[in-house]
Structure formats: structure tokens, C-alpha cells
Amino acid sequence: MKSRSFWALAFLSAVVLYRFVDEFQKVQSERIQSWTKTPSADCAVVLTGGAGRVREGFDLLVNQNVKKLVISGVYSNARLREIMPVWPFYGNLSENDVVLDRRSETTYGNAQQSLPIVEALKCRDILLVTSRLHMYRSYRTFRATFPENIYIEKHAIIGGRFESSVWESGFEALKSLFYSFWAY
């Protein structure tokens, strides 16, 4: 009986290790394509939580690459001018073109809370703005949540160093592995 339990545990451990290594490789293989082409969509959905993401969203809006900007995962009491204090330097942007999602706390929540906003804004396509490291899990979560008729284009940015450490990639792969069981 003990040997059966041992082999069952060994098999389960091997499967989890295989899945983790697979997720790790997928997280690390995410490429930045936004540098080689000019992005364009009805809306951009920016996932907060990393350096440069919100500013990239505003750059897309001011450069008219998108018509509306959804910033997902801001603090519940946050105000637009607090999030983007350099707003006056962006010219004549309208606050009506920016929607703040104050309810999301996770990547899954970002997708769930952004969908009704995107639908209300009548966006046919979106640019998903997050870090390169976070893009694999984010894109898969959004793709699993959003209907097929809404096209999602990846718009990854560098949120620090270009290459992530093994520790950072491993932690993201672990989160992606967890998400693969219930979110996508």
C-alpha cells in the first residue's frame, strides 16, 4: 500500500514539475512586438501594478493609437490626477476618455471587471498593456474571459530590467500554473 502511495505521489510531483517547467518557458518566451509596429485599437486596457504601464496607456491615448483608456486595478479612492500627475503636459486630453476600474485586485479581477467597461465603450478591439513578464498570464486570462468577437492585441512593456531574473520568472510561472487550473 505504501509503495502505491509513493508512486502516485511521485507521478503527481512529476506532472506538476513538468507543467511548471512548461509555464516557465512560456513566460520567458514572451516577446515585445509593440516596438516593431505602431499599435492601434479602439481601447487600451492597462493593468496596474508595475512601473511604466499607466504612462504607456496615456501615451497611446495622446498619440491617438486608442480612443479610450481603461486603467484596471487602481486603488478605490484614487483620483485620475493622482494617478497621472503629469496630466497637464499631455495637452488637451479629455477625462471622459479615461475609465478607472477601482474593483480589481488580481489579474483575473482585471479581466472580469474590464469586460463590462469595454463592452459599454463598444470596443471591438483592445490593446492589453502590462509588463512583458506578466503578459503571458494576462493575455490567457483575458482571452478566456472576453468573447471571441473582441480582438485582444498584446502591448507588453519593460517594467524594469529587460531580462527578468530566474526568481521573478519562476514566481510568475507558479502564478501562471495556478491560473491554468481555474482561470484559463
Short mmCIF file of N, CA and C in Angstrom, two decimals:
data_model
loop_
_atom_site.label_atom_id
_atom_site.label_comp_id
_atom_site.label_asym_id
_atom_site.label_seq_id
_atom_site.Cartn_x
_atom_site.Cartn_y
_atom_site.Cartn_z
N MET A 1 0.82 -1.19 0.00
CA MET A 1 0.00 0.00 0.00
C MET A 1 0.87 1.26 0.00
N LYS A 2 1.97 1.22 0.78
CA LYS A 2 2.85 2.38 0.85
C LYS A 2 3.54 2.63 -0.48
N SER A 3 3.89 1.58 -1.19
CA SER A 3 4.56 1.78 -2.48
C SER A 3 3.62 2.39 -3.51
N ARG A 4 2.34 2.04 -3.45
CA ARG A 4 1.36 2.66 -4.35
C ARG A 4 1.23 4.16 -4.07
N SER A 5 1.17 4.50 -2.82
CA SER A 5 1.08 5.91 -2.43
C SER A 5 2.33 6.67 -2.87
N PHE A 6 3.48 6.02 -2.68
CA PHE A 6 4.73 6.65 -3.10
C PHE A 6 4.73 6.92 -4.59
N TRP A 7 4.36 5.90 -5.39
CA TRP A 7 4.37 6.07 -6.84
C TRP A 7 3.31 7.06 -7.32
N ALA A 8 2.19 7.09 -6.65
CA ALA A 8 1.16 8.08 -7.00
C ALA A 8 1.65 9.49 -6.72
N LEU A 9 2.30 9.65 -5.56
CA LEU A 9 2.85 10.96 -5.21
C LEU A 9 4.00 11.34 -6.15
N ALA A 10 4.83 10.39 -6.50
CA ALA A 10 5.94 10.65 -7.43
C ALA A 10 5.40 11.04 -8.80
N PHE A 11 4.38 10.35 -9.27
CA PHE A 11 3.77 10.67 -10.56
C PHE A 11 3.15 12.07 -10.54
N LEU A 12 2.41 12.37 -9.50
CA LEU A 12 1.79 13.70 -9.36
C LEU A 12 2.85 14.79 -9.31
N SER A 13 3.92 14.54 -8.57
CA SER A 13 5.03 15.51 -8.49
C SER A 13 5.67 15.72 -9.85
N ALA A 14 5.85 14.65 -10.60
CA ALA A 14 6.44 14.76 -11.94
C ALA A 14 5.54 15.57 -12.88
N VAL A 15 4.24 15.35 -12.79
CA VAL A 15 3.29 16.10 -13.64
C VAL A 15 3.33 17.58 -13.28
N VAL A 16 3.30 17.90 -12.00
CA VAL A 16 3.34 19.31 -11.57
C VAL A 16 4.67 19.95 -11.98
N LEU A 17 5.77 19.24 -11.82
CA LEU A 17 7.07 19.77 -12.23
C LEU A 17 7.11 20.00 -13.74
N TYR A 18 6.60 19.06 -14.51
CA TYR A 18 6.55 19.23 -15.97
C TYR A 18 5.72 20.46 -16.34
N ARG A 19 4.55 20.61 -15.72
CA ARG A 19 3.68 21.77 -16.01
C ARG A 19 4.35 23.08 -15.61
N PHE A 20 5.05 23.08 -14.47
CA PHE A 20 5.75 24.27 -14.02
C PHE A 20 6.85 24.66 -15.01
N VAL A 21 7.65 23.70 -15.45
CA VAL A 21 8.72 23.98 -16.41
C VAL A 21 8.12 24.51 -17.72
N ASP A 22 7.01 23.93 -18.15
CA ASP A 22 6.35 24.39 -19.37
C ASP A 22 5.87 25.84 -19.22
N GLU A 23 5.25 26.16 -18.09
CA GLU A 23 4.79 27.54 -17.84
C GLU A 23 5.99 28.49 -17.76
N PHE A 24 7.06 28.07 -17.13
CA PHE A 24 8.27 28.89 -17.01
C PHE A 24 8.80 29.25 -18.39
N GLN A 25 8.87 28.26 -19.27
CA GLN A 25 9.37 28.52 -20.63
C GLN A 25 8.45 29.45 -21.39
N LYS A 26 7.15 29.31 -21.22
CA LYS A 26 6.19 30.18 -21.92
C LYS A 26 6.27 31.62 -21.39
N VAL A 27 6.43 31.77 -20.08
CA VAL A 27 6.57 33.11 -19.50
C VAL A 27 7.82 33.78 -20.05
N GLN A 28 8.91 33.06 -20.11
CA GLN A 28 10.16 33.64 -20.57
C GLN A 28 10.20 33.88 -22.07
N SER A 29 9.37 33.20 -22.83
CA SER A 29 9.43 33.34 -24.29
C SER A 29 8.58 34.50 -24.81
N GLU A 30 7.87 35.20 -23.93
CA GLU A 30 7.03 36.32 -24.36
C GLU A 30 7.90 37.41 -24.99
N ARG A 31 7.56 37.82 -26.16
CA ARG A 31 8.32 38.83 -26.91
C ARG A 31 7.58 40.15 -26.95
N ILE A 32 8.34 41.21 -27.09
CA ILE A 32 7.75 42.54 -27.22
C ILE A 32 7.65 42.87 -28.69
N GLN A 33 6.43 42.92 -29.20
CA GLN A 33 6.21 43.22 -30.60
C GLN A 33 5.82 44.67 -30.81
N SER A 34 5.44 45.35 -29.74
CA SER A 34 4.97 46.73 -29.86
C SER A 34 6.08 47.67 -30.32
N TRP A 35 7.34 47.25 -30.23
CA TRP A 35 8.44 48.09 -30.68
C TRP A 35 8.58 48.08 -32.19
N THR A 36 8.08 47.04 -32.83
CA THR A 36 8.28 46.90 -34.27
C THR A 36 7.09 47.35 -35.10
N LYS A 37 5.98 47.69 -34.46
CA LYS A 37 4.81 48.16 -35.21
C LYS A 37 4.06 49.18 -34.37
N THR A 38 3.31 50.02 -35.07
CA THR A 38 2.52 51.04 -34.39
C THR A 38 1.19 50.41 -33.99
N PRO A 39 0.93 50.32 -32.68
CA PRO A 39 -0.31 49.70 -32.23
C PRO A 39 -1.52 50.60 -32.47
N SER A 40 -2.65 49.97 -32.64
CA SER A 40 -3.89 50.72 -32.85
C SER A 40 -5.06 49.84 -32.43
N ALA A 41 -6.00 50.43 -31.69
CA ALA A 41 -7.21 49.71 -31.27
C ALA A 41 -8.24 50.74 -30.81
N ASP A 42 -9.45 50.26 -30.60
CA ASP A 42 -10.49 51.15 -30.07
C ASP A 42 -10.15 51.58 -28.65
N CYS A 43 -9.68 50.62 -27.84
CA CYS A 43 -9.41 50.89 -26.43
C CYS A 43 -8.10 50.22 -26.00
N ALA A 44 -7.54 50.75 -24.93
CA ALA A 44 -6.42 50.09 -24.26
C ALA A 44 -6.87 49.76 -22.85
N VAL A 45 -6.49 48.59 -22.38
CA VAL A 45 -6.73 48.20 -21.00
C VAL A 45 -5.36 48.07 -20.35
N VAL A 46 -5.09 48.93 -19.38
CA VAL A 46 -3.81 48.95 -18.68
C VAL A 46 -3.99 48.23 -17.35
N LEU A 47 -3.14 47.27 -17.08
CA LEU A 47 -3.16 46.57 -15.80
C LEU A 47 -2.14 47.22 -14.88
N THR A 48 -2.62 47.77 -13.78
CA THR A 48 -1.72 48.46 -12.86
C THR A 48 -0.87 47.44 -12.12
N GLY A 49 0.12 47.93 -11.42
CA GLY A 49 0.96 47.05 -10.62
C GLY A 49 2.41 47.06 -11.02
N GLY A 50 2.76 47.80 -12.04
CA GLY A 50 4.16 47.83 -12.45
C GLY A 50 4.52 49.17 -13.05
N ALA A 51 5.78 49.48 -13.01
CA ALA A 51 6.29 50.76 -13.49
C ALA A 51 6.05 50.94 -14.99
N GLY A 52 5.62 52.12 -15.37
CA GLY A 52 5.52 52.50 -16.76
C GLY A 52 4.24 52.12 -17.46
N ARG A 53 3.42 51.29 -16.87
CA ARG A 53 2.22 50.82 -17.55
C ARG A 53 1.21 51.94 -17.78
N VAL A 54 0.90 52.69 -16.73
CA VAL A 54 -0.11 53.75 -16.85
C VAL A 54 0.37 54.82 -17.82
N ARG A 55 1.63 55.18 -17.70
CA ARG A 55 2.17 56.19 -18.61
C ARG A 55 2.10 55.72 -20.06
N GLU A 56 2.37 54.47 -20.31
CA GLU A 56 2.26 53.92 -21.66
C GLU A 56 0.82 54.03 -22.16
N GLY A 57 -0.13 53.76 -21.29
CA GLY A 57 -1.54 53.91 -21.67
C GLY A 57 -1.87 55.33 -22.06
N PHE A 58 -1.39 56.29 -21.29
CA PHE A 58 -1.64 57.70 -21.63
C PHE A 58 -0.93 58.09 -22.92
N ASP A 59 0.26 57.56 -23.14
CA ASP A 59 0.96 57.83 -24.41
C ASP A 59 0.15 57.30 -25.59
N LEU A 60 -0.43 56.11 -25.45
CA LEU A 60 -1.26 55.55 -26.52
C LEU A 60 -2.47 56.44 -26.78
N LEU A 61 -3.06 56.96 -25.71
CA LEU A 61 -4.23 57.82 -25.85
C LEU A 61 -3.88 59.17 -26.49
N VAL A 62 -2.83 59.80 -26.03
CA VAL A 62 -2.46 61.11 -26.55
C VAL A 62 -1.98 61.02 -28.00
N ASN A 63 -1.36 59.89 -28.37
CA ASN A 63 -0.91 59.70 -29.74
C ASN A 63 -2.02 59.18 -30.65
N GLN A 64 -3.22 59.06 -30.10
CA GLN A 64 -4.41 58.63 -30.82
C GLN A 64 -4.29 57.22 -31.38
N ASN A 65 -3.53 56.38 -30.69
CA ASN A 65 -3.48 54.96 -31.03
C ASN A 65 -4.72 54.24 -30.53
N VAL A 66 -5.35 54.82 -29.49
CA VAL A 66 -6.60 54.30 -28.93
C VAL A 66 -7.54 55.48 -28.69
N LYS A 67 -8.84 55.17 -28.64
CA LYS A 67 -9.84 56.21 -28.40
C LYS A 67 -10.20 56.34 -26.93
N LYS A 68 -10.14 55.21 -26.22
CA LYS A 68 -10.49 55.17 -24.80
C LYS A 68 -9.44 54.38 -24.05
N LEU A 69 -9.26 54.75 -22.79
CA LEU A 69 -8.26 54.11 -21.94
C LEU A 69 -8.94 53.61 -20.68
N VAL A 70 -8.78 52.32 -20.39
CA VAL A 70 -9.29 51.71 -19.17
C VAL A 70 -8.08 51.37 -18.31
N ILE A 71 -8.04 51.91 -17.11
CA ILE A 71 -6.95 51.62 -16.18
C ILE A 71 -7.54 50.71 -15.10
N SER A 72 -7.11 49.47 -15.11
CA SER A 72 -7.72 48.45 -14.27
C SER A 72 -6.87 48.14 -13.05
N GLY A 73 -7.50 48.20 -11.89
CA GLY A 73 -6.82 47.84 -10.65
C GLY A 73 -6.29 49.01 -9.85
N VAL A 74 -6.88 50.19 -10.01
CA VAL A 74 -6.43 51.34 -9.23
C VAL A 74 -7.05 51.26 -7.83
N TYR A 75 -6.43 51.93 -6.89
CA TYR A 75 -6.96 51.96 -5.52
C TYR A 75 -8.34 52.59 -5.50
N SER A 76 -9.17 52.16 -4.57
CA SER A 76 -10.58 52.57 -4.55
C SER A 76 -10.77 54.09 -4.40
N ASN A 77 -9.86 54.77 -3.73
CA ASN A 77 -10.01 56.22 -3.53
C ASN A 77 -9.15 57.05 -4.48
N ALA A 78 -8.50 56.40 -5.42
CA ALA A 78 -7.58 57.11 -6.32
C ALA A 78 -8.32 58.05 -7.26
N ARG A 79 -7.72 59.16 -7.52
CA ARG A 79 -8.24 60.15 -8.47
C ARG A 79 -7.34 60.15 -9.69
N LEU A 80 -7.91 60.50 -10.82
CA LEU A 80 -7.16 60.46 -12.08
C LEU A 80 -5.91 61.33 -12.03
N ARG A 81 -6.01 62.52 -11.50
CA ARG A 81 -4.84 63.42 -11.44
C ARG A 81 -3.76 62.91 -10.48
N GLU A 82 -4.14 62.09 -9.50
CA GLU A 82 -3.15 61.48 -8.61
C GLU A 82 -2.41 60.35 -9.33
N ILE A 83 -3.14 59.62 -10.16
CA ILE A 83 -2.54 58.52 -10.91
C ILE A 83 -1.58 59.04 -11.96
N MET A 84 -1.96 60.14 -12.59
CA MET A 84 -1.15 60.70 -13.67
C MET A 84 -0.92 62.19 -13.40
N PRO A 85 0.01 62.50 -12.48
CA PRO A 85 0.23 63.90 -12.09
C PRO A 85 0.77 64.78 -13.22
N VAL A 86 1.32 64.17 -14.27
CA VAL A 86 1.83 64.98 -15.39
C VAL A 86 0.75 65.20 -16.45
N TRP A 87 -0.49 64.98 -16.08
CA TRP A 87 -1.63 65.18 -16.98
C TRP A 87 -1.57 66.49 -17.75
N PRO A 88 -1.27 67.63 -17.10
CA PRO A 88 -1.25 68.90 -17.83
C PRO A 88 -0.27 68.94 -19.01
N PHE A 89 0.75 68.10 -18.96
CA PHE A 89 1.74 68.08 -20.04
C PHE A 89 1.28 67.25 -21.24
N TYR A 90 0.14 66.60 -21.12
CA TYR A 90 -0.37 65.77 -22.20
C TYR A 90 -1.32 66.52 -23.13
N GLY A 91 -1.40 67.80 -23.02
CA GLY A 91 -2.23 68.56 -23.96
C GLY A 91 -3.70 68.51 -23.62
N ASN A 92 -4.49 68.38 -24.64
CA ASN A 92 -5.93 68.51 -24.45
C ASN A 92 -6.64 67.15 -24.38
N LEU A 93 -6.19 66.30 -23.50
CA LEU A 93 -6.89 65.03 -23.28
C LEU A 93 -8.17 65.29 -22.50
N SER A 94 -9.17 64.49 -22.78
CA SER A 94 -10.43 64.59 -22.06
C SER A 94 -10.50 63.51 -20.99
N GLU A 95 -10.89 63.91 -19.79
CA GLU A 95 -11.04 62.93 -18.72
C GLU A 95 -12.12 61.91 -19.04
N ASN A 96 -13.03 62.24 -19.94
CA ASN A 96 -14.09 61.32 -20.36
C ASN A 96 -13.54 60.15 -21.16
N ASP A 97 -12.31 60.25 -21.64
CA ASP A 97 -11.71 59.17 -22.42
C ASP A 97 -10.96 58.17 -21.54
N VAL A 98 -10.97 58.40 -20.23
CA VAL A 98 -10.26 57.52 -19.29
C VAL A 98 -11.25 56.97 -18.27
N VAL A 99 -11.26 55.65 -18.13
CA VAL A 99 -12.14 54.99 -17.16
C VAL A 99 -11.27 54.26 -16.15
N LEU A 100 -11.53 54.48 -14.87
CA LEU A 100 -10.78 53.83 -13.81
C LEU A 100 -11.59 52.67 -13.24
N ASP A 101 -11.00 51.48 -13.25
CA ASP A 101 -11.60 50.31 -12.60
C ASP A 101 -11.00 50.23 -11.21
N ARG A 102 -11.83 50.47 -10.21
CA ARG A 102 -11.37 50.50 -8.82
C ARG A 102 -11.64 49.21 -8.07
N ARG A 103 -12.20 48.21 -8.74
CA ARG A 103 -12.62 47.00 -8.04
C ARG A 103 -11.62 45.85 -8.17
N SER A 104 -10.82 45.83 -9.19
CA SER A 104 -9.92 44.69 -9.45
C SER A 104 -8.74 44.66 -8.49
N GLU A 105 -8.40 43.47 -8.06
CA GLU A 105 -7.24 43.29 -7.20
C GLU A 105 -6.30 42.21 -7.72
N THR A 106 -6.74 41.47 -8.74
CA THR A 106 -5.93 40.39 -9.32
C THR A 106 -6.02 40.48 -10.84
N THR A 107 -5.21 39.69 -11.51
CA THR A 107 -5.27 39.64 -12.97
C THR A 107 -6.63 39.10 -13.41
N TYR A 108 -7.14 38.11 -12.73
CA TYR A 108 -8.47 37.58 -13.03
C TYR A 108 -9.52 38.66 -12.83
N GLY A 109 -9.40 39.41 -11.75
CA GLY A 109 -10.32 40.52 -11.49
C GLY A 109 -10.22 41.60 -12.56
N ASN A 110 -8.99 41.87 -13.04
CA ASN A 110 -8.82 42.84 -14.12
C ASN A 110 -9.66 42.44 -15.33
N ALA A 111 -9.59 41.18 -15.70
CA ALA A 111 -10.33 40.70 -16.87
C ALA A 111 -11.84 40.76 -16.62
N GLN A 112 -12.26 40.29 -15.45
CA GLN A 112 -13.69 40.27 -15.13
C GLN A 112 -14.30 41.68 -15.07
N GLN A 113 -13.58 42.62 -14.46
CA GLN A 113 -14.10 43.97 -14.29
C GLN A 113 -13.96 44.81 -15.55
N SER A 114 -12.96 44.51 -16.39
CA SER A 114 -12.75 45.29 -17.61
C SER A 114 -13.75 44.94 -18.70
N LEU A 115 -14.21 43.71 -18.73
CA LEU A 115 -15.11 43.28 -19.79
C LEU A 115 -16.37 44.15 -19.89
N PRO A 116 -17.12 44.39 -18.81
CA PRO A 116 -18.31 45.23 -18.96
C PRO A 116 -17.98 46.67 -19.37
N ILE A 117 -16.83 47.17 -18.95
CA ILE A 117 -16.42 48.52 -19.34
C ILE A 117 -16.12 48.56 -20.83
N VAL A 118 -15.36 47.58 -21.30
CA VAL A 118 -15.01 47.50 -22.72
C VAL A 118 -16.27 47.35 -23.57
N GLU A 119 -17.20 46.55 -23.11
CA GLU A 119 -18.47 46.37 -23.85
C GLU A 119 -19.29 47.66 -23.85
N ALA A 120 -19.33 48.37 -22.72
CA ALA A 120 -20.07 49.63 -22.65
C ALA A 120 -19.46 50.69 -23.55
N LEU A 121 -18.14 50.66 -23.70
CA LEU A 121 -17.46 51.62 -24.58
C LEU A 121 -17.53 51.19 -26.05
N LYS A 122 -18.11 50.01 -26.29
CA LYS A 122 -18.27 49.47 -27.65
C LYS A 122 -16.92 49.26 -28.35
N CYS A 123 -15.96 48.76 -27.60
CA CYS A 123 -14.64 48.47 -28.16
C CYS A 123 -14.68 47.14 -28.91
N ARG A 124 -14.27 47.16 -30.15
CA ARG A 124 -14.20 45.93 -30.94
C ARG A 124 -12.85 45.25 -30.77
N ASP A 125 -11.85 46.04 -30.40
CA ASP A 125 -10.51 45.51 -30.18
C ASP A 125 -9.84 46.31 -29.07
N ILE A 126 -8.92 45.64 -28.38
CA ILE A 126 -8.21 46.30 -27.28
C ILE A 126 -6.72 46.03 -27.39
N LEU A 127 -5.95 46.95 -26.83
CA LEU A 127 -4.53 46.73 -26.57
C LEU A 127 -4.43 46.39 -25.09
N LEU A 128 -3.86 45.25 -24.79
CA LEU A 128 -3.66 44.84 -23.41
C LEU A 128 -2.27 45.30 -22.99
N VAL A 129 -2.20 46.24 -22.06
CA VAL A 129 -0.93 46.85 -21.66
C VAL A 129 -0.54 46.34 -20.28
N THR A 130 0.58 45.64 -20.24
CA THR A 130 1.16 45.17 -18.99
C THR A 130 2.63 44.89 -19.24
N SER A 131 3.32 44.39 -18.24
CA SER A 131 4.75 44.11 -18.42
C SER A 131 4.95 42.84 -19.25
N ARG A 132 6.11 42.73 -19.82
CA ARG A 132 6.46 41.55 -20.61
C ARG A 132 6.35 40.28 -19.77
N LEU A 133 6.80 40.35 -18.54
CA LEU A 133 6.77 39.19 -17.65
C LEU A 133 5.34 38.76 -17.34
N HIS A 134 4.44 39.70 -17.21
CA HIS A 134 3.06 39.46 -16.82
C HIS A 134 2.15 39.16 -18.01
N MET A 135 2.63 39.36 -19.24
CA MET A 135 1.78 39.30 -20.43
C MET A 135 1.22 37.91 -20.70
N TYR A 136 2.00 36.88 -20.56
CA TYR A 136 1.52 35.53 -20.88
C TYR A 136 0.27 35.19 -20.06
N ARG A 137 0.35 35.35 -18.75
CA ARG A 137 -0.80 35.04 -17.88
C ARG A 137 -1.95 36.00 -18.11
N SER A 138 -1.64 37.27 -18.30
CA SER A 138 -2.69 38.27 -18.52
C SER A 138 -3.46 37.99 -19.81
N TYR A 139 -2.73 37.75 -20.88
CA TYR A 139 -3.38 37.51 -22.16
C TYR A 139 -4.26 36.26 -22.10
N ARG A 140 -3.75 35.19 -21.52
CA ARG A 140 -4.55 33.97 -21.43
C ARG A 140 -5.78 34.17 -20.57
N THR A 141 -5.66 34.95 -19.50
CA THR A 141 -6.81 35.21 -18.64
C THR A 141 -7.84 36.07 -19.37
N PHE A 142 -7.39 37.12 -20.05
CA PHE A 142 -8.32 37.97 -20.80
C PHE A 142 -8.96 37.19 -21.94
N ARG A 143 -8.19 36.37 -22.64
CA ARG A 143 -8.74 35.61 -23.77
C ARG A 143 -9.81 34.64 -23.29
N ALA A 144 -9.62 34.06 -22.10
CA ALA A 144 -10.60 33.13 -21.55
C ALA A 144 -11.86 33.85 -21.06
N THR A 145 -11.72 35.13 -20.71
CA THR A 145 -12.84 35.90 -20.17
C THR A 145 -13.61 36.65 -21.25
N PHE A 146 -12.89 37.25 -22.19
CA PHE A 146 -13.52 38.08 -23.21
C PHE A 146 -14.12 37.22 -24.32
N PRO A 147 -15.20 37.69 -24.92
CA PRO A 147 -15.77 36.94 -26.05
C PRO A 147 -14.84 36.98 -27.26
N GLU A 148 -14.98 36.01 -28.13
CA GLU A 148 -14.13 35.89 -29.32
C GLU A 148 -14.21 37.11 -30.23
N ASN A 149 -15.36 37.80 -30.23
CA ASN A 149 -15.52 38.93 -31.16
C ASN A 149 -14.75 40.19 -30.74
N ILE A 150 -14.14 40.18 -29.57
CA ILE A 150 -13.29 41.29 -29.15
C ILE A 150 -11.84 40.85 -29.33
N TYR A 151 -11.17 41.48 -30.28
CA TYR A 151 -9.78 41.14 -30.57
C TYR A 151 -8.88 41.75 -29.49
N ILE A 152 -7.95 40.96 -28.99
CA ILE A 152 -7.01 41.42 -27.96
C ILE A 152 -5.61 41.37 -28.54
N GLU A 153 -4.96 42.53 -28.57
CA GLU A 153 -3.57 42.60 -29.03
C GLU A 153 -2.67 42.86 -27.83
N LYS A 154 -1.60 42.11 -27.75
CA LYS A 154 -0.64 42.28 -26.66
C LYS A 154 0.17 43.56 -26.88
N HIS A 155 0.34 44.32 -25.81
CA HIS A 155 1.19 45.51 -25.86
C HIS A 155 2.06 45.49 -24.60
N ALA A 156 3.09 44.66 -24.63
CA ALA A 156 3.96 44.48 -23.48
C ALA A 156 4.98 45.61 -23.38
N ILE A 157 5.28 45.97 -22.15
CA ILE A 157 6.30 46.98 -21.90
C ILE A 157 7.36 46.39 -20.97
N ILE A 158 8.47 47.07 -20.88
CA ILE A 158 9.53 46.69 -19.95
C ILE A 158 9.29 47.47 -18.66
N GLY A 159 9.12 46.75 -17.56
CA GLY A 159 8.83 47.39 -16.29
C GLY A 159 10.03 47.50 -15.39
N GLY A 160 11.19 47.44 -15.90
CA GLY A 160 12.42 47.46 -15.10
C GLY A 160 13.56 47.02 -15.99
N ARG A 161 14.15 45.89 -15.64
CA ARG A 161 15.19 45.32 -16.50
C ARG A 161 14.55 44.61 -17.68
N PHE A 162 15.29 44.53 -18.79
CA PHE A 162 14.77 43.84 -19.97
C PHE A 162 14.62 42.35 -19.70
N GLU A 163 15.63 41.75 -19.11
CA GLU A 163 15.59 40.32 -18.78
C GLU A 163 15.19 40.15 -17.32
N SER A 164 14.20 39.33 -17.08
CA SER A 164 13.77 39.05 -15.72
C SER A 164 14.70 38.04 -15.09
N SER A 165 14.80 38.10 -13.78
CA SER A 165 15.62 37.12 -13.08
C SER A 165 14.91 35.77 -13.08
N VAL A 166 15.65 34.73 -12.80
CA VAL A 166 15.07 33.39 -12.73
C VAL A 166 14.01 33.35 -11.63
N TRP A 167 14.28 34.02 -10.54
CA TRP A 167 13.34 34.07 -9.41
C TRP A 167 12.03 34.73 -9.85
N GLU A 168 12.10 35.89 -10.52
CA GLU A 168 10.89 36.59 -10.98
C GLU A 168 10.11 35.74 -11.99
N SER A 169 10.82 35.15 -12.94
CA SER A 169 10.16 34.30 -13.94
C SER A 169 9.56 33.06 -13.28
N GLY A 170 10.26 32.49 -12.32
CA GLY A 170 9.75 31.32 -11.62
C GLY A 170 8.49 31.63 -10.84
N PHE A 171 8.47 32.78 -10.16
CA PHE A 171 7.29 33.17 -9.40
C PHE A 171 6.11 33.42 -10.33
N GLU A 172 6.36 34.08 -11.46
CA GLU A 172 5.30 34.32 -12.44
C GLU A 172 4.81 33.00 -13.04
N ALA A 173 5.73 32.06 -13.29
CA ALA A 173 5.35 30.74 -13.80
C ALA A 173 4.48 29.99 -12.79
N LEU A 174 4.81 30.12 -11.52
CA LEU A 174 4.00 29.49 -10.46
C LEU A 174 2.59 30.08 -10.45
N LYS A 175 2.47 31.40 -10.57
CA LYS A 175 1.16 32.03 -10.63
C LYS A 175 0.41 31.58 -11.89
N SER A 176 1.12 31.49 -13.01
CA SER A 176 0.50 31.06 -14.25
C SER A 176 0.01 29.61 -14.15
N LEU A 177 0.80 28.78 -13.50
CA LEU A 177 0.40 27.38 -13.29
C LEU A 177 -0.88 27.33 -12.47
N PHE A 178 -0.95 28.10 -11.41
CA PHE A 178 -2.16 28.16 -10.58
C PHE A 178 -3.35 28.66 -11.41
N TYR A 179 -3.17 29.72 -12.18
CA TYR A 179 -4.24 30.27 -13.02
C TYR A 179 -4.71 29.26 -14.06
N SER A 180 -3.79 28.41 -14.56
CA SER A 180 -4.16 27.46 -15.61
C SER A 180 -5.19 26.44 -15.13
N PHE A 181 -5.28 26.22 -13.83
CA PHE A 181 -6.24 25.27 -13.30
C PHE A 181 -7.65 25.85 -13.20
N TRP A 182 -7.78 27.17 -13.05
CA TRP A 182 -9.12 27.71 -12.84
C TRP A 182 -9.47 28.94 -13.69
N ALA A 183 -8.53 29.64 -14.23
CA ALA A 183 -8.86 30.89 -14.95
C ALA A 183 -8.82 30.72 -16.47
N TYR A 184 -8.03 29.80 -16.98
CA TYR A 184 -7.99 29.58 -18.42
C TYR A 184 -7.72 28.14 -18.75
#
